DNA sequence: CCAATAGTGTCTTTCAGACATTATAAC
DNA sequence: GTTATAATGTCTGAAAGACACTATTGG
């Protein structure tokens, strides 16, 4: 943004191509899954890629708005939780030359997610995340971006309340513990887990709401209004 | 990066302007200071701004390379530690319209830093950071970027070895503790501090090197070769 | 009654925090 | 010897981890 030269003079032909790519994550079938699209155009036609697009200066107020619009238009998803991951830019990620992208991560609850109906329905699919990637090779440098996203989320789950964004509106404490365990890949102590959640005070019991089964009924909880992600003092 | 439309068709006039801005931080006179440049061109001519510039696709291999080149050319600094902070982009940060920037943070040791000699020497200055900003109003949204950088670094100091990048090549453990204390703004227990540093195993004693004074000599330490920033198990 | 899961209590070990003590230089 | 800071040791209270126990439903 600084510099002595005139802006337009230097940038008319050096301006790199700018995109926004979104790593969409959910918890399905006991593990993390990510939403990918099959590319219809060159380059990398036919390859799987992150959901992405261009900034629309007339419509988008800022980068996050662009990410949310792309999420809605291309994947039919309105994600409550979107966070910027990292910028990527070099001369090799796109065969056409120097490009940059702003990578975002979106977390959505596995229930109530709608894939875009219509034209490109068969070119959109959920892929299970194994390790920090998916089975198919991805277009551009999307393998690297996906890996960075999965690593970031796994790390953050250790010390934040981030998994609540993967939950339906109401859930039991045991449900939440299962989600933590699935992402972290290790069992957790029930008593300790509940102590932490209670201390953090980011959930509230839904009065009179219980999940019934052939055992003691479980209290349902929801996120306290107006709260964003909580950072625990230490680890969960 | 995805999308069905042809790339050039959509982007010829929508391509936003891309810059790289670097928040340069050091520890001077007992506190954080940041390097700012006085703008010579419109917009915001005469205002203080972060050190920044455009990507040079022919020279720069990737975004970080661009940040390092800008650091060298505009501020005469070769910073060993550079990390990407965050991308910023909206239609209001630049009066000329939608622009994006990749913000980086560079940490440098207070000793051995050289300001660029010559033409723009009087337009470059160190400013003390008070709270999470500096005294003058900055160009563009640089006040916000600087605040984000300071917050990020302060937080990371709590649980990483990041302050070693603010140290000269050799230093005593007491020196390092002073740096932590200055950034965090609170005193720390010597015994505990040394336990943490020893556990993390990212420093090594320089054999036979001591700082002499009218007291017991202090062992000098350096960063162990090949190590990047260490994350402590908990807090420092 | 039993089976199954929800939810809480208790004990032990570990470790952070506070503080004390010893070490080694200059003078 | 004194002074000043380096470096290490010790004690205590709080919290993490492991585990046991009680609660409440359906069948």
Coordinates of C-alpha atoms (C1' of nucleotides) in Angstrom, one line a residue:
Chain A
X1 CA 0.0 0.0 0.0
X2 CA 3.0 2.2 0.4
X3 CA 5.4 3.3 -2.2
X4 CA 6.4 6.2 -4.2
X5 CA 5.3 5.2 -7.6
X6 CA 2.0 5.9 -9.1
X7 CA -0.3 3.0 -8.4
X8 CA -1.9 2.5 -11.8
X9 CA 1.4 2.8 -13.7
X10 CA 2.9 -0.1 -11.9
X11 CA 0.0 -2.4 -11.6
X12 CA -1.8 -2.5 -14.9
X13 CA -0.1 -5.6 -16.1
X14 CA 1.5 -6.9 -12.9
X15 CA -1.7 -7.2 -11.0
X16 CA -1.9 -10.9 -10.0
X17 CA -5.2 -12.8 -10.3
X18 CA -7.0 -12.8 -6.9
X19 CA -9.4 -15.6 -5.8
X20 CA -11.0 -16.8 -2.6
X21 CA -11.1 -20.5 -1.7
X22 CA -13.1 -22.1 1.0
X23 CA -12.3 -25.3 2.8
X24 CA -15.7 -26.6 4.0
X25 CA -15.5 -29.1 6.8
X26 CA -18.1 -31.1 8.6
X27 CA -18.2 -34.2 10.8
X28 CA -19.9 -37.1 9.0
X29 CA -19.7 -40.9 9.5
X30 CA -17.4 -40.5 12.4
X31 CA -14.8 -38.3 10.8
X32 CA -14.0 -35.0 9.2
X33 CA -15.2 -34.6 5.6
X34 CA -14.6 -31.8 3.1
X35 CA -16.7 -30.5 0.2
X36 CA -15.0 -30.5 -3.1
X37 CA -16.1 -29.6 -6.6
X38 CA -15.1 -31.1 -9.9
X39 CA -13.7 -28.5 -12.2
X40 CA -15.6 -27.9 -15.4
X41 CA -13.0 -25.6 -17.0
X42 CA -9.3 -25.5 -17.7
X43 CA -6.9 -25.6 -16.1
X44 CA -7.2 -28.8 -14.1
X45 CA -10.5 -29.6 -15.9
X46 CA -12.1 -32.7 -14.3
X47 CA -10.0 -32.5 -11.2
X48 CA -11.4 -32.0 -7.7
X49 CA -10.9 -28.6 -6.1
X50 CA -11.9 -26.5 -3.2
X51 CA -15.0 -24.4 -3.6
X52 CA -13.7 -21.0 -4.8
X53 CA -14.3 -18.0 -6.9
X54 CA -13.5 -14.4 -7.7
X55 CA -14.1 -11.3 -5.6
X56 CA -17.1 -9.3 -6.9
X57 CA -16.2 -5.8 -6.0
X58 CA -19.8 -4.6 -6.5
X59 CA -21.4 -7.2 -4.3
X60 CA -18.8 -8.1 -1.7
X61 CA -18.1 -5.7 1.1
X62 CA -14.9 -7.5 2.2
X63 CA -13.0 -10.7 1.9
X64 CA -15.2 -12.6 4.3
X65 CA -18.3 -11.5 2.6
X66 CA -16.8 -12.8 -0.7
X67 CA -16.2 -16.2 1.0
X68 CA -19.7 -16.4 2.3
X69 CA -21.2 -15.4 -1.0
X70 CA -19.1 -18.1 -2.8
X71 CA -20.2 -20.6 -0.1
X72 CA -23.8 -19.8 -0.8
X73 CA -23.7 -19.6 -4.6
X74 CA -21.5 -22.5 -5.3
X75 CA -22.3 -24.9 -2.5
X76 CA -25.7 -23.8 -1.3
X77 CA -24.4 -23.4 2.2
X78 CA -24.9 -20.7 4.7
X79 CA -22.1 -21.4 7.2
X80 CA -22.4 -19.7 10.6
X81 CA -18.6 -20.1 11.2
X82 CA -16.1 -18.8 8.6
X83 CA -12.5 -17.9 9.5
X84 CA -9.7 -16.8 7.4
X85 CA -7.0 -19.4 7.1
X86 CA -4.1 -18.0 5.2
X87 CA -3.1 -16.3 2.0
X88 CA -1.3 -18.3 -0.7
X89 CA 0.5 -16.9 -3.6
X90 CA 3.4 -17.8 -5.9
X91 CA 4.1 -18.3 -9.6
X92 CA 3.7 -22.1 -9.6
X93 CA 0.3 -22.8 -8.1
X94 CA -1.5 -21.9 -11.3
X95 CA -0.1 -22.8 -14.7
X96 CA -1.2 -19.5 -16.1
X97 CA 1.2 -17.6 -13.8
X98 CA 1.4 -15.7 -10.6
X99 CA -1.8 -15.9 -8.7
X100 CA -2.9 -15.3 -5.1
X101 CA -5.8 -16.7 -3.1
X102 CA -7.3 -16.0 0.3
X103 CA -8.1 -19.3 1.9
X104 CA -11.0 -19.6 4.3
X105 CA -12.3 -22.4 6.5
X106 CA -16.0 -22.9 7.0
X107 CA -17.5 -25.3 9.6
X108 CA -21.0 -26.6 9.3
X109 CA -23.2 -28.9 11.3
X110 CA -23.6 -32.3 9.6
X111 CA -27.3 -32.1 10.0
X112 CA -29.2 -29.6 7.9
X113 CA -26.6 -29.1 5.2
X114 CA -28.0 -28.7 1.8
X115 CA -26.0 -29.3 -1.4
X116 CA -26.8 -27.0 -4.2
X117 CA -29.5 -28.6 -6.3
X118 CA -29.6 -28.4 -10.1
X119 CA -26.9 -28.2 -12.7
X120 CA -23.7 -29.0 -10.9
X121 CA -25.1 -31.3 -8.3
X122 CA -23.1 -34.3 -9.5
X123 CA -19.9 -32.3 -9.6
X124 CA -20.1 -31.6 -5.8
X125 CA -19.2 -34.3 -3.2
X126 CA -18.1 -34.8 0.3
X127 CA -14.8 -36.5 0.7
X128 CA -13.5 -38.1 4.0
X129 CA -10.3 -36.5 5.4
X130 CA -7.7 -39.1 6.1
X131 CA -4.6 -37.8 7.8
X132 CA -4.6 -34.2 6.6
X133 CA -5.9 -34.8 3.1
X134 CA -8.3 -36.6 0.8
X135 CA -7.8 -39.5 -1.6
X136 CA -7.9 -37.7 -5.0
X137 CA -5.1 -35.3 -6.1
X138 CA -6.5 -31.8 -6.1
X139 CA -6.3 -29.0 -8.6
X140 CA -3.8 -26.1 -8.1
X141 CA -2.2 -26.2 -4.6
X142 CA -5.4 -27.2 -3.0
X143 CA -3.9 -30.2 -1.4
X144 CA -1.6 -27.9 0.6
X145 CA -4.4 -25.5 1.5
X146 CA -6.6 -28.4 2.7
X147 CA -3.8 -29.7 4.8
X148 CA -3.2 -26.3 6.4
X149 CA -6.9 -26.0 7.1
X150 CA -7.2 -29.5 8.7
X151 CA -4.0 -28.8 10.8
X152 CA -5.3 -25.5 11.9
X153 CA -8.7 -26.9 13.0
X154 CA -7.2 -29.9 14.7
X155 CA -4.9 -27.6 16.7
X156 CA -7.6 -25.2 17.6
X157 CA -9.9 -27.9 18.9
X158 CA -7.3 -28.6 21.5
X159 CA -7.9 -25.3 23.3
X160 CA -11.1 -23.8 22.0
X161 CA -14.8 -24.3 21.8
X162 CA -14.6 -24.5 18.0
X163 CA -16.4 -27.9 17.7
X164 CA -19.7 -26.3 18.8
X165 CA -20.0 -25.1 15.2
X166 CA -20.1 -28.6 14.0
X167 CA -23.1 -29.3 16.3
X168 CA -26.8 -29.0 15.6
X169 CA -28.6 -26.2 17.5
X170 CA -29.3 -28.5 20.5
X171 CA -27.1 -31.3 21.7
X172 CA -26.1 -33.2 24.8
X173 CA -22.7 -32.9 26.5
X174 CA -22.0 -36.5 25.5
X175 CA -22.6 -35.5 21.9
X176 CA -20.1 -32.7 22.2
X177 CA -17.6 -34.9 23.8
X178 CA -17.9 -37.4 20.9
X179 CA -17.2 -34.7 18.4
X180 CA -14.1 -33.6 20.3
X181 CA -12.9 -37.2 20.5
X182 CA -13.5 -37.8 16.8
X183 CA -11.5 -34.8 15.7
X184 CA -8.7 -35.3 18.2
X185 CA -8.6 -39.0 17.7
X186 CA -8.4 -39.9 21.4
X187 CA -10.8 -40.7 24.2
X188 CA -11.5 -38.1 26.9
X189 CA -12.5 -38.4 30.5
X190 CA -16.2 -37.5 31.0
X191 CA -15.8 -35.9 34.4
X192 CA -12.9 -33.7 33.3
X193 CA -14.6 -32.8 30.0
X194 CA -17.6 -31.5 31.8
X195 CA -15.6 -29.6 34.3
X196 CA -13.9 -27.7 31.4
X197 CA -17.1 -27.0 29.6
X198 CA -18.8 -25.8 32.8
X199 CA -15.9 -23.5 33.6
X200 CA -15.9 -21.9 30.1
X201 CA -19.5 -21.0 30.5
X202 CA -20.3 -20.9 26.8
X203 CA -23.2 -23.3 26.9
X204 CA -26.6 -23.1 28.5
X205 CA -29.0 -25.8 29.4
X206 CA -32.2 -25.6 27.3
X207 CA -34.9 -25.6 30.1
X208 CA -37.0 -28.7 30.1
X209 CA -35.4 -30.2 27.0
X210 CA -34.1 -33.7 27.3
X211 CA -33.1 -36.5 25.0
X212 CA -35.0 -39.6 26.0
X213 CA -33.8 -43.2 25.7
X214 CA -33.9 -46.3 27.7
X215 CA -31.7 -44.7 30.3
X216 CA -31.5 -41.5 32.3
X217 CA -32.5 -38.6 30.1
X218 CA -29.8 -36.3 28.9
X219 CA -30.0 -32.5 29.3
X220 CA -29.9 -30.6 26.0
X221 CA -27.6 -27.6 25.6
X222 CA -27.2 -24.7 23.2
X223 CA -24.6 -22.1 22.6
X224 CA -25.1 -19.0 24.8
X225 CA -26.4 -16.1 22.7
X226 CA -23.8 -13.7 21.4
X227 CA -20.8 -15.8 22.1
X228 CA -18.1 -16.6 19.6
X229 CA -15.4 -19.2 20.0
X230 CA -14.0 -19.5 23.5
X231 CA -10.3 -20.1 24.2
X232 CA -9.8 -22.4 27.2
X233 CA -7.1 -21.5 29.7
X234 CA -5.1 -24.5 28.8
X235 CA -6.0 -27.6 26.8
X236 CA -9.4 -29.2 26.8
Chain B
X1 CA -9.6 -20.8 -8.3
X2 CA -12.6 -22.7 -9.2
X3 CA -15.4 -21.6 -11.4
X4 CA -16.9 -22.3 -14.7
X5 CA -16.3 -19.0 -16.4
X6 CA -13.2 -18.2 -18.4
X7 CA -10.6 -16.6 -16.2
X8 CA -9.6 -13.7 -18.3
X9 CA -13.1 -12.8 -19.3
X10 CA -14.2 -12.2 -15.7
X11 CA -11.1 -10.7 -14.3
X12 CA -9.8 -8.0 -16.7
X13 CA -11.5 -5.2 -14.9
X14 CA -12.5 -6.8 -11.6
X15 CA -9.0 -7.8 -10.6
X16 CA -8.4 -5.9 -7.3
X17 CA -5.1 -4.3 -6.5
X18 CA -2.8 -6.5 -4.5
X19 CA -0.1 -5.3 -2.1
X20 CA 2.1 -6.7 0.6
X21 CA 2.5 -4.8 3.9
X22 CA 5.0 -5.6 6.6
X23 CA 4.6 -4.7 10.3
X24 CA 8.2 -4.5 11.5
X25 CA 8.6 -4.9 15.2
X26 CA 11.6 -4.7 17.5
X27 CA 12.2 -4.1 21.2
X28 CA 13.8 -0.7 21.9
X29 CA 14.0 1.5 25.0
X30 CA 12.1 -1.1 27.0
X31 CA 9.1 -1.5 24.7
X32 CA 7.8 -2.6 21.4
X33 CA 8.5 -0.3 18.5
X34 CA 7.4 -0.4 14.9
X35 CA 9.0 1.0 11.7
X36 CA 6.8 3.3 9.7
X37 CA 7.3 5.3 6.5
X38 CA 6.0 8.6 5.6
X39 CA 4.0 8.4 2.3
X40 CA 5.4 10.4 -0.6
X41 CA 2.5 9.9 -2.9
X42 CA -1.3 10.2 -2.9
X43 CA -3.5 8.9 -1.4
X44 CA -2.6 9.7 2.2
X45 CA 0.4 11.7 1.1
X46 CA 2.5 12.7 4.2
X47 CA 0.8 10.2 6.5
X48 CA 2.7 7.5 8.2
X49 CA 2.2 3.9 6.9
X50 CA 3.5 0.4 7.2
X51 CA 6.3 -0.6 4.9
X52 CA 4.7 -2.1 1.9
X53 CA 4.7 -2.6 -1.9
X54 CA 3.6 -4.5 -4.8
X55 CA 4.3 -8.0 -5.8
X56 CA 6.9 -8.3 -8.6
X57 CA 6.0 -11.5 -10.4
X58 CA 9.3 -11.7 -12.2
X59 CA 11.4 -11.4 -9.0
X60 CA 9.3 -12.8 -6.2
X61 CA 8.8 -16.6 -6.0
X62 CA 6.0 -16.3 -3.5
X63 CA 4.3 -14.0 -1.0
X64 CA 6.9 -14.3 1.7
X65 CA 9.7 -13.6 -0.8
X66 CA 7.8 -10.5 -1.8
X67 CA 7.6 -9.4 1.9
X68 CA 11.3 -10.0 2.3
X69 CA 12.3 -8.1 -0.8
X70 CA 10.1 -5.2 0.3
X71 CA 11.7 -5.3 3.7
X72 CA 15.2 -5.1 2.2
X73 CA 14.5 -2.5 -0.5
X74 CA 12.3 -0.1 1.4
X75 CA 13.7 -0.5 5.0
X76 CA 17.2 -2.0 4.4
X77 CA 16.4 -4.8 6.8
X78 CA 17.1 -8.5 6.4
X79 CA 14.8 -10.0 9.0
X80 CA 15.3 -13.6 9.9
X81 CA 11.8 -14.0 11.2
X82 CA 8.9 -13.2 8.9
X83 CA 5.4 -14.6 9.4
X84 CA 2.1 -14.0 7.5
X85 CA -0.4 -12.2 9.7
X86 CA -3.6 -12.0 7.8
X87 CA -5.2 -10.9 4.5
X88 CA -7.2 -7.7 4.5
X89 CA -9.5 -6.6 1.7
X90 CA -12.6 -4.5 1.3
X91 CA -13.8 -1.6 -0.7
X92 CA -13.2 1.1 2.0
X93 CA -9.5 0.7 3.0
X94 CA -8.3 2.5 -0.1
X95 CA -10.2 5.6 -1.5
X96 CA -9.5 4.3 -5.0
X97 CA -11.6 1.2 -4.5
X98 CA -11.5 -2.5 -3.7
X99 CA -8.0 -3.5 -2.7
X100 CA -6.4 -6.4 -0.9
X101 CA -3.2 -6.7 1.1
X102 CA -1.3 -9.6 2.6
X103 CA 0.0 -8.4 5.9
X104 CA 3.2 -9.8 7.3
X105 CA 5.0 -9.4 10.7
X106 CA 8.8 -9.2 10.8
X107 CA 10.7 -9.4 14.1
X108 CA 14.2 -8.1 14.3
X109 CA 16.8 -7.8 17.0
X110 CA 17.2 -4.2 18.3
X111 CA 21.0 -4.5 17.8
X112 CA 22.4 -4.5 14.3
X113 CA 19.3 -3.0 12.6
X114 CA 20.2 -0.7 9.8
X115 CA 17.8 1.8 8.4
X116 CA 18.0 2.5 4.7
X117 CA 20.5 5.2 4.0
X118 CA 20.0 7.8 1.3
X119 CA 17.0 9.4 -0.2
X120 CA 14.1 8.4 2.0
X121 CA 16.1 8.2 5.3
X122 CA 14.1 11.0 6.9
X123 CA 10.8 9.5 5.9
X124 CA 11.5 6.3 7.9
X125 CA 11.2 6.2 11.7
X126 CA 10.7 3.9 14.7
X127 CA 7.5 4.6 16.7
X128 CA 6.9 3.2 20.1
X129 CA 3.8 1.0 20.4
X130 CA 1.5 2.1 23.2
X131 CA -1.4 -0.3 23.8
X132 CA -1.8 -1.9 20.4
X133 CA -1.1 1.2 18.3
X134 CA 1.1 4.2 17.7
X135 CA 0.5 7.9 18.3
X136 CA 0.0 9.1 14.7
X137 CA -3.1 8.1 12.6
X138 CA -1.9 5.8 9.9
X139 CA -2.7 5.7 6.2
X140 CA -5.3 3.2 4.8
X141 CA -6.4 0.6 7.4
X142 CA -2.9 0.3 8.7
X143 CA -4.0 1.1 12.3
X144 CA -6.1 -2.0 12.2
X145 CA -3.3 -4.1 10.7
X146 CA -0.8 -2.9 13.2
X147 CA -3.2 -3.7 16.1
X148 CA -3.8 -7.2 14.7
X149 CA 0.0 -7.7 14.5
X150 CA 0.7 -6.5 18.0
X151 CA -2.1 -8.6 19.4
X152 CA -0.9 -11.7 17.5
X153 CA 2.7 -11.3 18.7
X154 CA 1.6 -10.6 22.3
X155 CA -0.6 -13.7 22.4
X156 CA 2.1 -15.9 20.8
X157 CA 4.7 -14.8 23.3
X158 CA 2.6 -16.4 26.0
X159 CA 3.1 -19.9 24.6
X160 CA 6.0 -19.8 22.2
X161 CA 9.7 -19.1 21.9
X162 CA 9.0 -16.2 19.5
X163 CA 11.0 -13.6 21.5
X164 CA 14.3 -15.2 20.7
X165 CA 14.0 -13.5 17.3
X166 CA 14.2 -10.2 19.1
X167 CA 17.5 -11.2 20.7
X168 CA 21.0 -10.7 19.4
X169 CA 22.9 -13.9 18.4
X170 CA 24.1 -14.5 22.0
X171 CA 22.3 -13.6 25.2
X172 CA 21.9 -14.6 28.8
X173 CA 18.7 -16.2 30.2
X174 CA 18.1 -13.1 32.2
X175 CA 18.2 -11.1 29.0
X176 CA 15.6 -13.3 27.5
X177 CA 13.4 -13.2 30.6
X178 CA 13.5 -9.3 30.5
X179 CA 12.3 -9.4 26.9
X180 CA 9.4 -11.7 27.8
X181 CA 8.6 -9.4 30.7
X182 CA 8.7 -6.3 28.6
X183 CA 6.3 -7.7 26.0
X184 CA 3.9 -9.3 28.4
X185 CA 4.1 -6.4 30.8
X186 CA 4.4 -8.5 33.9
X187 CA 7.2 -9.9 36.1
X188 CA 8.0 -13.6 35.9
X189 CA 9.6 -16.0 38.3
X190 CA 13.2 -16.7 37.5
X191 CA 13.2 -20.3 38.6
X192 CA 10.0 -21.2 36.7
X193 CA 11.1 -19.3 33.6
X194 CA 14.4 -21.3 33.4
X195 CA 12.5 -24.6 34.0
X196 CA 10.4 -23.9 30.9
X197 CA 13.2 -22.8 28.7
X198 CA 15.2 -25.9 29.7
X199 CA 12.3 -28.2 29.0
X200 CA 11.7 -26.7 25.6
X201 CA 15.3 -27.4 24.6
X202 CA 15.6 -24.8 21.9
X203 CA 18.6 -23.0 23.4
X204 CA 22.2 -24.2 23.8
X205 CA 24.9 -22.8 26.0
X206 CA 27.8 -21.3 24.1
X207 CA 30.7 -23.2 25.5
X208 CA 33.1 -21.0 27.4
X209 CA 31.2 -17.8 26.7
X210 CA 30.1 -15.7 29.7
X211 CA 29.0 -12.2 30.3
X212 CA 31.3 -10.7 33.0
X213 CA 30.3 -8.2 35.6
X214 CA 30.9 -7.6 39.2
X215 CA 29.0 -10.7 40.1
X216 CA 28.8 -14.3 39.1
X217 CA 29.3 -14.5 35.3
X218 CA 26.3 -15.4 33.2
X219 CA 26.3 -18.2 30.7
X220 CA 25.6 -17.0 27.1
X221 CA 23.1 -19.0 25.0
X222 CA 22.2 -19.1 21.4
X223 CA 19.3 -20.7 19.4
X224 CA 20.0 -24.3 18.5
X225 CA 20.7 -24.6 14.8
X226 CA 17.8 -25.5 12.5
X227 CA 15.1 -24.8 15.0
X228 CA 12.1 -22.6 14.3
X229 CA 9.7 -21.2 16.8
X230 CA 8.9 -23.6 19.7
X231 CA 5.4 -24.0 21.1
X232 CA 5.4 -24.6 24.8
X233 CA 3.0 -27.2 26.3
X234 CA 1.1 -24.6 28.2
X235 CA 2.0 -21.0 29.0
X236 CA 5.4 -19.7 29.6
Chain C
dC1 C1' -35.6 -56.5 38.8
dC2 C1' -31.8 -55.3 34.8
dA3 C1' -29.4 -52.7 31.2
dA4 C1' -27.7 -48.4 29.7
dT5 C1' -26.2 -44.0 29.8
dA6 C1' -26.4 -39.3 32.6
dG7 C1' -24.3 -36.9 35.9
dT8 C1' -21.4 -36.2 40.2
dG9 C1' -17.9 -37.2 43.8
dT10 C1' -13.3 -38.6 45.6
dC11 C1' -8.6 -39.7 45.7
dT12 C1' -3.8 -39.3 44.1
dT13 C1' -0.2 -37.5 41.5
dT14 C1' 1.7 -33.9 39.2
dC15 C1' 3.1 -29.3 38.5
dA16 C1' 2.9 -24.3 38.8
dG17 C1' 3.9 -20.6 41.9
dA18 C1' 6.4 -18.6 45.7
dC19 C1' 10.4 -18.4 48.0
dA20 C1' 15.0 -19.8 49.9
dT21 C1' 19.6 -21.0 49.3
dT22 C1' 24.0 -21.5 47.2
dA23 C1' 27.6 -20.0 43.6
dT24 C1' 30.9 -16.8 41.7
dA25 C1' 32.5 -12.9 39.9
dA26 C1' 34.4 -7.6 41.0
dC27 C1' 36.0 -4.6 44.4
Chain D
dG1 C1' 35.2 -9.4 53.7
dT2 C1' 30.7 -6.9 50.8
dT3 C1' 27.7 -6.4 46.9
dA4 C1' 25.4 -8.0 43.0
dT5 C1' 23.5 -11.2 40.1
dA6 C1' 23.6 -16.2 38.4
dA7 C1' 21.8 -20.5 39.1
dT8 C1' 19.5 -24.1 41.6
dG9 C1' 16.8 -26.2 45.3
dT10 C1' 12.5 -26.9 48.3
dC11 C1' 7.9 -26.5 49.9
dT12 C1' 3.0 -25.9 49.3
dG13 C1' -1.5 -25.5 47.3
dA14 C1' -4.2 -26.1 43.3
dA15 C1' -5.6 -28.6 39.5
dA16 C1' -5.4 -32.6 36.1
dG17 C1' -6.1 -37.4 35.6
dA18 C1' -8.1 -41.7 36.9
dC19 C1' -11.7 -43.9 38.7
dA20 C1' -15.8 -44.9 41.5
dC21 C1' -20.3 -44.0 42.6
dT22 C1' -25.1 -42.4 42.3
dA23 C1' -29.3 -41.1 39.3
dT24 C1' -33.0 -42.0 36.2
dT25 C1' -35.0 -43.7 32.4
dG26 C1' -37.2 -48.0 29.4
dG27 C1' -38.2 -52.6 29.3

